[in-house]
Coordinates of C-alpha atoms and ligand atoms in Angstrom, one line a residue:
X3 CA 14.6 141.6 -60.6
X4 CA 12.9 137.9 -61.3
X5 CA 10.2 136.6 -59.5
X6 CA 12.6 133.9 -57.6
X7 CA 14.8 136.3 -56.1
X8 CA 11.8 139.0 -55.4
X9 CA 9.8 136.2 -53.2
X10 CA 13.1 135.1 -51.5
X11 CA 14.2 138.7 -50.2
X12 CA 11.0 139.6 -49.4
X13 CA 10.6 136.8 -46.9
X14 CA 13.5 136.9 -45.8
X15 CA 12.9 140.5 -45.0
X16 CA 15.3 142.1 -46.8
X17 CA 13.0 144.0 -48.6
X18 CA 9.5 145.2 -48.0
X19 CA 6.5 143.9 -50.6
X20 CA 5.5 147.7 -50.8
X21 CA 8.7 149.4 -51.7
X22 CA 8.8 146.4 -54.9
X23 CA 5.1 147.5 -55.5
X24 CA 5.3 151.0 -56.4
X25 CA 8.8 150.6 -57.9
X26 CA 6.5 148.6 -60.5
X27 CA 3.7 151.1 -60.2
X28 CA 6.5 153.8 -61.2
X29 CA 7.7 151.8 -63.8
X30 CA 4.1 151.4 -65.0
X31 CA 2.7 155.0 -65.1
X32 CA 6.0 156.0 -66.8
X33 CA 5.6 153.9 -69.8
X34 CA 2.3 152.5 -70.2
X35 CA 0.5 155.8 -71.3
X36 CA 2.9 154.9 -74.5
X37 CA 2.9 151.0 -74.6
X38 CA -0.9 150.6 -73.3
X39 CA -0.1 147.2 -71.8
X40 CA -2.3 147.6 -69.4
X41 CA -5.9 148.3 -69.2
X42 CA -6.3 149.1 -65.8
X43 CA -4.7 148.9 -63.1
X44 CA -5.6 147.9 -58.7
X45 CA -3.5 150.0 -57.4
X46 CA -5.4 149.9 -54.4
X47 CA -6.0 145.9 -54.3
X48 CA -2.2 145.5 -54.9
X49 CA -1.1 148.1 -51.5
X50 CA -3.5 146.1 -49.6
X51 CA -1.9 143.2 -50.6
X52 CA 1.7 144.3 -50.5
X53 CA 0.8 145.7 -46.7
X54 CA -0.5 142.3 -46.0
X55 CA 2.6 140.3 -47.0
X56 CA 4.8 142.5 -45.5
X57 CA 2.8 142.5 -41.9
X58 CA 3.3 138.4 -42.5
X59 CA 7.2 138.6 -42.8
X60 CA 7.3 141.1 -39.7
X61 CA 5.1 138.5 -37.9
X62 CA 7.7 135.7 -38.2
X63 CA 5.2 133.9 -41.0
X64 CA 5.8 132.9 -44.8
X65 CA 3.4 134.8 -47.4
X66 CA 4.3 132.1 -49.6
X67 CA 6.6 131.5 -53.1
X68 CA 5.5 134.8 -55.2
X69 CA 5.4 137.2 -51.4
X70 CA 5.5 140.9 -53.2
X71 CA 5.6 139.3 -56.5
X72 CA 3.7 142.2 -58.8
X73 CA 1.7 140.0 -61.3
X74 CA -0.1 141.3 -64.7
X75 CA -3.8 139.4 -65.6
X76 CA -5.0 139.7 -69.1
X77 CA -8.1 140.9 -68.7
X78 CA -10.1 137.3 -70.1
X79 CA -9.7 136.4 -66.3
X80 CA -11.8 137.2 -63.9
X81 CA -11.3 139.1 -60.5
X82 CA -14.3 139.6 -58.2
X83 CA -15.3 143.2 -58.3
X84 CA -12.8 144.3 -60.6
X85 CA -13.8 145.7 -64.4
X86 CA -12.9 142.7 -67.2
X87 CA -13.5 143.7 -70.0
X88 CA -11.9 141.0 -72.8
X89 CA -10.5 144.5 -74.9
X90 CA -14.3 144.1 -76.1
X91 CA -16.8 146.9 -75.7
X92 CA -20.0 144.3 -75.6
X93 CA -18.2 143.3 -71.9
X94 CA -18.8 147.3 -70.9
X95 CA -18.5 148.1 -67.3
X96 CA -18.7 144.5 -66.2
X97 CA -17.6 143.7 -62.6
X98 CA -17.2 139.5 -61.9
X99 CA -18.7 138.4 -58.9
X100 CA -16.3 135.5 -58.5
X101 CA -12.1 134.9 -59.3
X102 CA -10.2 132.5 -61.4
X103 CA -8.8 130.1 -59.9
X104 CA -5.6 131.3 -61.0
X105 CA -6.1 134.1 -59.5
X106 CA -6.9 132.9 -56.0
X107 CA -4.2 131.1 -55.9
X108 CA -1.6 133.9 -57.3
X109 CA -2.7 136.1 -53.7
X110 CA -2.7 132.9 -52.0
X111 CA 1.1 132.7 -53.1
X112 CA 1.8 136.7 -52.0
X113 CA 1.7 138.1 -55.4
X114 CA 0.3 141.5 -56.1
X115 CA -2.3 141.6 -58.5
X116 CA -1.3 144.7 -60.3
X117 CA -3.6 145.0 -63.4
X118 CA -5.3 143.6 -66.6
X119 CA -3.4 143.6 -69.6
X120 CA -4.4 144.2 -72.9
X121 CA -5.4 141.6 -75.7
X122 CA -7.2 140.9 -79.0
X123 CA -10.9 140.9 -78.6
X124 CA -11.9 137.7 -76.6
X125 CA -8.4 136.1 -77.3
X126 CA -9.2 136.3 -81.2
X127 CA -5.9 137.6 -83.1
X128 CA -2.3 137.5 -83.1
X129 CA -1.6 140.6 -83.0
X130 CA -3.5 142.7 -80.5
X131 CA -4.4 144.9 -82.6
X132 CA -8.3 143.3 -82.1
X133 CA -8.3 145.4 -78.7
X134 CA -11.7 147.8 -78.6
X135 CA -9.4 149.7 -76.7
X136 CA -6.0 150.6 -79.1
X137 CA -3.6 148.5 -79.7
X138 CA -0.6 147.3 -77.7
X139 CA 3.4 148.7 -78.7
X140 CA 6.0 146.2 -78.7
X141 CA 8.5 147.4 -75.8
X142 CA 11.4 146.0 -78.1
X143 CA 10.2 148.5 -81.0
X144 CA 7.1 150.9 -80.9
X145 CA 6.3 150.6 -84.2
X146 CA 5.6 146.6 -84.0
X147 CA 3.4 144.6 -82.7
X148 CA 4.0 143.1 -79.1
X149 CA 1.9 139.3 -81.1
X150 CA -1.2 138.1 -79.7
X151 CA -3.7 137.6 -78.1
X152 CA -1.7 138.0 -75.1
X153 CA -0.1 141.0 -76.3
X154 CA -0.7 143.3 -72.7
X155 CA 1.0 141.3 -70.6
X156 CA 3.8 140.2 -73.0
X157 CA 4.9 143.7 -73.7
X158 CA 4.2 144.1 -69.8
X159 CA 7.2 141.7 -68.8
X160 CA 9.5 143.1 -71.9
X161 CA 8.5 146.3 -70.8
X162 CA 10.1 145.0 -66.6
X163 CA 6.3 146.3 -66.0
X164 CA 6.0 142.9 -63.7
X165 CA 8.2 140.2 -63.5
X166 CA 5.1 137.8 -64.2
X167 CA 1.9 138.0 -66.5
X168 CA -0.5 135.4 -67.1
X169 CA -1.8 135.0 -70.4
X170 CA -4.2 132.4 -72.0
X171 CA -2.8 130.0 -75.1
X172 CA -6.0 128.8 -77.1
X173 CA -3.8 128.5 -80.3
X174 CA -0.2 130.0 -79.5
X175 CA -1.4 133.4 -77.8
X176 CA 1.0 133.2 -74.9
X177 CA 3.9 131.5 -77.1
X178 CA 3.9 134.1 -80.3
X179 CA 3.6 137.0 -78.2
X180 CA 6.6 135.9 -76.3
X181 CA 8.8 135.2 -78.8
X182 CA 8.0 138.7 -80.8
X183 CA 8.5 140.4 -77.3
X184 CA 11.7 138.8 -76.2
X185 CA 10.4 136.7 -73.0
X186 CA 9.3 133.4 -71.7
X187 CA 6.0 131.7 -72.7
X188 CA 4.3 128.5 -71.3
X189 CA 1.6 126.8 -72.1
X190 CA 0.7 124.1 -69.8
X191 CA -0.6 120.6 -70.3
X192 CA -4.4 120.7 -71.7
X193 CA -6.1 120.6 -67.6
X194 CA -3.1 121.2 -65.4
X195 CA -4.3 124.6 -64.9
X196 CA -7.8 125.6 -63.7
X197 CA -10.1 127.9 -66.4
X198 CA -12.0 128.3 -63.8
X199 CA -12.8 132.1 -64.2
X200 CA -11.7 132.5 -67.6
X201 CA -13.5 134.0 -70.2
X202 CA -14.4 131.2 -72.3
X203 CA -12.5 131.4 -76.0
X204 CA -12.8 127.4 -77.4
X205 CA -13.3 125.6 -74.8
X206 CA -11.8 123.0 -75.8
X207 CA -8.6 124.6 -76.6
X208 CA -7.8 127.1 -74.3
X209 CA -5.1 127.2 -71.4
X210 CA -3.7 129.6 -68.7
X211 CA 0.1 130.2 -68.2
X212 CA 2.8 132.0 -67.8
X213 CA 5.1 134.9 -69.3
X214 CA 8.4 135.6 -67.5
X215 CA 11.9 136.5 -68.0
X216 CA 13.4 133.0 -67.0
X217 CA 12.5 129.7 -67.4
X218 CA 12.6 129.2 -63.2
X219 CA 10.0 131.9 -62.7
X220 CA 7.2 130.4 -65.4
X221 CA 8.1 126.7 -63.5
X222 CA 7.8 128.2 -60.1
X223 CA 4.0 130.5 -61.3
X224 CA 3.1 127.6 -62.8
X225 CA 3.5 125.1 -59.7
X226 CA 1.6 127.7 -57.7
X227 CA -1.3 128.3 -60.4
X228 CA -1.2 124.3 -61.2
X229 CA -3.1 121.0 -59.9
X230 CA -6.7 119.7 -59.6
X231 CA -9.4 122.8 -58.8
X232 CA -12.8 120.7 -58.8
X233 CA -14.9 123.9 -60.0
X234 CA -13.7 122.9 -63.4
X235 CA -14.5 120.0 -65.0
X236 CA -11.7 119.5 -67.4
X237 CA -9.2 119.9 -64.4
X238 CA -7.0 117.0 -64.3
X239 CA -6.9 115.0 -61.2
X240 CA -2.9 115.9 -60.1
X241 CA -1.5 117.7 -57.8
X242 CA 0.4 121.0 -57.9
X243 CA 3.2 120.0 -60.2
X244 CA 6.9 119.7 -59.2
X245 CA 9.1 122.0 -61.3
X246 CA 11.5 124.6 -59.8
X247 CA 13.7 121.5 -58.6
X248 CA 14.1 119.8 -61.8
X249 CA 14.7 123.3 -63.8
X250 CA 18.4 122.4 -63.8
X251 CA 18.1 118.6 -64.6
X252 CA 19.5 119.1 -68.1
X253 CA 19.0 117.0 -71.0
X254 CA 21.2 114.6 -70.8
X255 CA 20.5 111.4 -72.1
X256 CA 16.8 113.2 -73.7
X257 CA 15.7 112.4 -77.3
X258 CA 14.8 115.7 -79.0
X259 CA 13.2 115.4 -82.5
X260 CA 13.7 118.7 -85.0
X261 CA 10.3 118.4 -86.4
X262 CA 10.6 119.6 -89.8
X263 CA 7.0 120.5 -90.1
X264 CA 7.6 123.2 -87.1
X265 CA 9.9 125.7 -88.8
X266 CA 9.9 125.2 -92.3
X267 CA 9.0 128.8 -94.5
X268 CA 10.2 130.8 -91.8
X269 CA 12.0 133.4 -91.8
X270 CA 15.8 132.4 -92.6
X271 CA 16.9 133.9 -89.4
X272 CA 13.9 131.7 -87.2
X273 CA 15.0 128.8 -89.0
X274 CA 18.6 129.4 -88.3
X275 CA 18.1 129.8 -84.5
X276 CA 16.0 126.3 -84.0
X277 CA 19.2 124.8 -86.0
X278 CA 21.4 126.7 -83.3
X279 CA 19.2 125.4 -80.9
X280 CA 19.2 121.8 -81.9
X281 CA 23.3 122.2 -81.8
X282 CA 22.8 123.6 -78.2
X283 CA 20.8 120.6 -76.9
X284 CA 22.8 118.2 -78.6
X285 CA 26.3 119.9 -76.8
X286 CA 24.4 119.4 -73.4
X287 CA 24.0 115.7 -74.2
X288 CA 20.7 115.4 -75.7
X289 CA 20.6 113.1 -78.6
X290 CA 18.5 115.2 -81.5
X291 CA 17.1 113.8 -84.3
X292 CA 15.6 115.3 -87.4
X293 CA 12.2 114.5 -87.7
X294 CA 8.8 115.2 -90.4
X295 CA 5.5 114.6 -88.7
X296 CA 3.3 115.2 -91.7
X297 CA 0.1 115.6 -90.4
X298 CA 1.4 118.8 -88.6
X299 CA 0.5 120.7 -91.3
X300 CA -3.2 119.9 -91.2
X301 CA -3.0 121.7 -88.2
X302 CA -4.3 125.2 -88.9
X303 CA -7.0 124.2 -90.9
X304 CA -8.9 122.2 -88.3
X305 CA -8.0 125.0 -85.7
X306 CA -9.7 127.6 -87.7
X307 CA -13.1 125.4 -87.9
X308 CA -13.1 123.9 -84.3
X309 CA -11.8 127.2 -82.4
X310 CA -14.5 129.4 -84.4
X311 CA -17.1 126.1 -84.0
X312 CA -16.9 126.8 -80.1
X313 CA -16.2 129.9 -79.7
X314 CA -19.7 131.1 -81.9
X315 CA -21.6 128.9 -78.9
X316 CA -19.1 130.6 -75.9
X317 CA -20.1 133.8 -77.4
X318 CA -23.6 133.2 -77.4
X319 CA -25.0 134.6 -73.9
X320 CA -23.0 137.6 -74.8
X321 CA -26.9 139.0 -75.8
X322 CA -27.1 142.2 -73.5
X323 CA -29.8 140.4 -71.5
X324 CA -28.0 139.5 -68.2
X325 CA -24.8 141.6 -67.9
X326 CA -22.6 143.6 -70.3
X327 CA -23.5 146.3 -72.8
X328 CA -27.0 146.6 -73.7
X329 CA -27.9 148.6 -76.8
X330 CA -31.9 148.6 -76.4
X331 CA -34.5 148.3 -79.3
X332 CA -38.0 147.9 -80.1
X333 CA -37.9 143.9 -79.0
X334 CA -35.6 141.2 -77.5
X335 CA -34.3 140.4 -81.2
X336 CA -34.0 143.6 -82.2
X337 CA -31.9 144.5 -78.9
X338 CA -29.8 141.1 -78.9
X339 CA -28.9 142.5 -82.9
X340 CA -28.6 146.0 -81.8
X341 CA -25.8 144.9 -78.6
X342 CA -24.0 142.5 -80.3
X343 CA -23.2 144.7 -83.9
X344 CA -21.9 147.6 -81.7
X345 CA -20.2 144.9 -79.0
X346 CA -18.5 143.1 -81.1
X347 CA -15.5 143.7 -83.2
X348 CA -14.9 142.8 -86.9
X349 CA -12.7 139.7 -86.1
X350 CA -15.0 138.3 -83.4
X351 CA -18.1 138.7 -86.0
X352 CA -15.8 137.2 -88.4
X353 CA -15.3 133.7 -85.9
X354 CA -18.7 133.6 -84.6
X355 CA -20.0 133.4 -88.7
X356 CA -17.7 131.1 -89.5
X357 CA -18.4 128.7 -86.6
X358 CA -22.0 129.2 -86.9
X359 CA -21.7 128.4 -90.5
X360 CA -19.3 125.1 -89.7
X361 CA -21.7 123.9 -87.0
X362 CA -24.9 124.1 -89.2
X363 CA -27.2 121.5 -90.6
X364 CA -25.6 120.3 -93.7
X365 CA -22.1 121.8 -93.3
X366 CA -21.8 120.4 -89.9
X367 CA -20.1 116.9 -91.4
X368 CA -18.0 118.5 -94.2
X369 CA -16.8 121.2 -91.9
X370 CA -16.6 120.5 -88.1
X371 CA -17.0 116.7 -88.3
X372 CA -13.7 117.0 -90.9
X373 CA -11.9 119.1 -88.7
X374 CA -12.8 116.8 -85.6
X375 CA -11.0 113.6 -87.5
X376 CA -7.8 115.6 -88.5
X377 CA -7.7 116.3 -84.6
X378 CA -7.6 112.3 -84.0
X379 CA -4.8 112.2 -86.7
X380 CA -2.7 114.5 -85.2
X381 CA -3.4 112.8 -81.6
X382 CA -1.9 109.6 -83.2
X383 CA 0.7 111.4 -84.6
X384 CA 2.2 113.3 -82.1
X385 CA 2.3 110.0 -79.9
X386 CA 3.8 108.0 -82.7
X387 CA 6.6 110.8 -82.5
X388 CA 6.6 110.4 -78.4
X389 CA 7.7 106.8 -78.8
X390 CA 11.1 107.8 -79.8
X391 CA 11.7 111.3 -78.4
X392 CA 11.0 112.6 -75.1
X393 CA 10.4 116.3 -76.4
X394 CA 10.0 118.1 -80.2
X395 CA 11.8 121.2 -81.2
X396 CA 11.1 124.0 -83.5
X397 CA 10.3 127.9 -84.0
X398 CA 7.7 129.4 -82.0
X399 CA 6.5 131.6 -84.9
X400 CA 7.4 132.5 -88.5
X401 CA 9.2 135.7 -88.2
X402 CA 9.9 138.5 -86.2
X403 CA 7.2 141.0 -84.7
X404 CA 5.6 142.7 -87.4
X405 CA 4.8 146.3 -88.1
X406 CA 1.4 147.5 -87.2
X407 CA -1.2 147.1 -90.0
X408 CA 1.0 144.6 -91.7
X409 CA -1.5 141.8 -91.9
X410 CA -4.5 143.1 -90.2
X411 CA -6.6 143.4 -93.3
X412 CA -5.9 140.1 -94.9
X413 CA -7.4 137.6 -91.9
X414 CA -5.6 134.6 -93.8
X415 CA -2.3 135.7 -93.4
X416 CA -3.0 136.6 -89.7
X417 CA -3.8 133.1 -89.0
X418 CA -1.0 131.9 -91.2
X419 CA 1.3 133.5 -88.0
X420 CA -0.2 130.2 -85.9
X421 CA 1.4 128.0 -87.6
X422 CA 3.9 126.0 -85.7
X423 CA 1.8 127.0 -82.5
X424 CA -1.6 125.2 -82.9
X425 CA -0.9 121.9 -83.1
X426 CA 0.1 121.4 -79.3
X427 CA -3.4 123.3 -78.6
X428 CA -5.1 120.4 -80.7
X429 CA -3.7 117.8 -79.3
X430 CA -3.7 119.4 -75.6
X431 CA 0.0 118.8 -74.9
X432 CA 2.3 121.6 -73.3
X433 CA 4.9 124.0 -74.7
X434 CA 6.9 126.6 -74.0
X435 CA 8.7 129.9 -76.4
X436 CA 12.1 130.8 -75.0
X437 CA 14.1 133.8 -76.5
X438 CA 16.9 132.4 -78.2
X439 CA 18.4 134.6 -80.9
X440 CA 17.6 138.2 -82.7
X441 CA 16.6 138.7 -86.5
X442 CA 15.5 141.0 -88.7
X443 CA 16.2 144.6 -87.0
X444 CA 17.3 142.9 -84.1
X445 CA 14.4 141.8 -83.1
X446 CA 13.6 138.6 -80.9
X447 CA 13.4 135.0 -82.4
X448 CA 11.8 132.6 -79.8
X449 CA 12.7 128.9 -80.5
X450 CA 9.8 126.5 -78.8
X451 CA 10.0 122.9 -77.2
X452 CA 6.9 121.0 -77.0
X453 CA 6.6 117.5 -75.1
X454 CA 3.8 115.0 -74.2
X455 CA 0.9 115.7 -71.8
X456 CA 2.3 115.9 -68.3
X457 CA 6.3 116.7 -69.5
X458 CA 6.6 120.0 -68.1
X459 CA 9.3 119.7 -66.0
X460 CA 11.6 117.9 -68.3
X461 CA 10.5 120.2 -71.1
X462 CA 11.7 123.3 -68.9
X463 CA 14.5 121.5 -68.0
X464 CA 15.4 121.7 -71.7
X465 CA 14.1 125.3 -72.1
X466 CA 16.6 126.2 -69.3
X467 CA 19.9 124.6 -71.2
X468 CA 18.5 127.3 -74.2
X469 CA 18.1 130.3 -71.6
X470 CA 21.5 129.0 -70.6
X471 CA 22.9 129.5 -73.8
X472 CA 22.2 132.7 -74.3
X473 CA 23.4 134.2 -70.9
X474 CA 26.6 133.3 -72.1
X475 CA 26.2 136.3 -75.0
Ligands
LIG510 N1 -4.0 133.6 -83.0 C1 -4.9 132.5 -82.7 C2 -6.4 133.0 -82.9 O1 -6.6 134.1 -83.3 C3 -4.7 132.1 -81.3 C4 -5.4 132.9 -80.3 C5 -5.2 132.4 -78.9 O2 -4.4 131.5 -78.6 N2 -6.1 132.9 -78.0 O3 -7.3 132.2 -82.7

């Protein structure tokens, strides 16, 4: 059952927060030992809250939009008191003393804050196989990957774990992971959504959002999760946005631009479905264009200097001094060295080098200064392309899910996976993965739409005439 229709029969009574909880619950201790979705699980924060909402309902009062809503966290966001570990073993036992703001406002809503989900080490993969703690199975088909660096609570919502998972999108890690998993994926506009209480990837870069199983249920998570929180300073200043009304505005009278630059060498069957899609849009009155934004292609290049550039500094007070893992030795230095090679994982050594090396005296022009100008070119772009289309169209990744080990020891064809993905992240705009079709082995094809800063709801609006589509198989 979706999130919608959930919230509405559980405050209108019909059924209790508790008996939805440990249907999940059952769900979840059936199948995660196999899948490892999760990481953890609060079974006993989620009864509490489940008896809470319920007590609500019988007291005549509204628990809010997401009442008995069970909800999956990946593990980069924060809960007070609860173990986050970012699938890294330099993290250890750690317990937050504070919660995202996302969170807050998730229990605010109702929902039941089930678990953290699985993920690649500190966001960094596409895959999930960077998780300290085994990877994650794609629900669809065990021997895949479930995409990353959202992988957990992806395969979590394939996997009718939760209804709802929140995952973070720094350069496509809620998008890819939903299209190789079969479900919804959001990333919101660059500050829409508070990071307060997220585990700082590239600052710059990095969103929260939604996975779900319809287009209505990320619109309504993200109007709860959404607007101004003043603990962050990159927080926009809007309100909570308006979505759930306008899901079924259509696209009508909407410019859509097929962006060449987002689906060509894919897979034959990817680039099929964004033609499918383009025919889909343009049957519900949408006028589509075919479009070539060049400088989309610079895109993965300046992603893999600035992301690493900040995320060497985010990772720096991970040093065993003040909380985490600490692996002692004969001094501070020798201790900081001694924490951080056992802490950290391959991959995350591999980003903090290469962002220490772009950020150093003498490189620092050729390398992050570079990558910082393509950023402004692809800012100019992108609104050169808004001035005569209202939203852009294209696949969400290059193929299917792959098989495990497929591309985990050659990093450059791991990154090559964000393709189409990372430019929205450098230019801070939204965009959203929808399921669409099925290719190789049957396996999901997401098609993505991606509009200008602040054009969530007429994006989902066009995300729902896809979702549409495909009811109809
Ligand atoms: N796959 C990309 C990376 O490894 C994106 C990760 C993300 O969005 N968190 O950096």
């Amino acid at each position: 059952m979706n999130a919608r229709t959930t919230a509405q029969r559980v405050r209108r009574g019909e059924i209790s927060a508790v008996s939805v909880l440990e249907d999940s619950l059952a769900r979840i201790h059936a199948e995660n030992p196999r899948l490892n979705a999760f990481l953890r699980l609060d079974e006993e924060g989620a009864r509490a809250a489940a008896e809470r909402v319920d007590a609500l309902v019988a007291a005549g009062d509204d628990p809010g939009p997401l009442a008995g809503v069970p909800i999956a966290l990946k593990d980069n966001l924060c809960q007070r008191g609860v173990v986050t570990t970012c699938a890294s073993r330099i993290l250890g036992e750690w317990r937050p003393p504070y919660t995202a703001t996302v969170v807050e406002r998730l229990a605010g809503a109702g929902a039941l804050l089930v678990g953290k989900t699985n993920l690649d080490e500190f966001a960094m993969g596409s895959s999930t196989e960077n998780s300290a703690y085994g990877p994650t199975l794609n629900p669809r088909d065990l021997s895949r990957v479930p995409g990353g660096s959202s992988g957990g609570s992806a395969a979590a919502v394939a996997a009718d774990f939760t209804p709802v998972a929140l995952g973070s999108d720094t350069g496509g890690s809620i998008r890819q992971p939903a299209s190789f998993c079969g479900v919804v994926g959001l990333k919101p506009t660059y500050g829409l959504v508070s990071r307060f209480g997220l585990v700082a990837f590239a600052s710059s870069l990095d969103q929260i959002g939604p996975f779900s199983t319809t287009v209505e249920d990320a619109a309504l998570t993200l109007e709860v999760i959404g607007g101004h929180d003043p603990r962050d300073s990159t927080s926009l200043r809007v309100g909570a946005p308006q979505l759930v009304a306008h899901v079924d505005d259509g696209v009508a009278g909407r410019r859509v631009g097929l962006v060449r630059e987002l689906f060509e060498g894919a897979d034959a069957e990817v680039v099929a479905a964004v033609h499918t899609a383009a025919e889909v849009l343009r049957a519900a009155g949408a006028d589509v264009v075919d479009l070539s934004i060049p400088e989309l292609s610079l895109g993965l290049s300046a992603y893999y200097i600035i992301a690493p550039a900040e995320a060497s500094s985010n990772l720096a007070r991970f040093d065993g001094v003040r909380f985490g893992h600490r692996v002692s030795g004969e001094d501070v230095t020798a201790m900081m060295e001694a924490t951080r090679t056992f802490g950290f994982g391959d991959e995350v050594k591999r980003r903090i080098m290469l962002g220490t090396y772009a950020l150093s005296a003498g490189y620092y022009d050729a390398y992050y200064g570079q990558a910082l100008k393509v950023r402004t070119l692809m800012i100019d772009a992108f609104a050169r392309a808004y001035q005569h289309v209202d939203l852009l169209l294209g696949a969400t990744a290059p193929t299917v899910a792959f098989p495990f080990g497929a591309k985990s020891h050659d990093p450059m064809t791991m990154y090559l996976n964000d393709v189409f993905t990372i430019p929205t992240n450098l230019v801070g705009h939204p965009a959203i993965s929808v399921p669409f079709a099925t290719g190789e082995g049957g396996l999901p094809v997401g098609v993505q739409l991606l509009g200008p800063g602040m054009s969530e709801s007429v994006m989902l609006a066009g995300a729902r005439i896809l979702e549409r589509d495909r009811e109809g198989l």
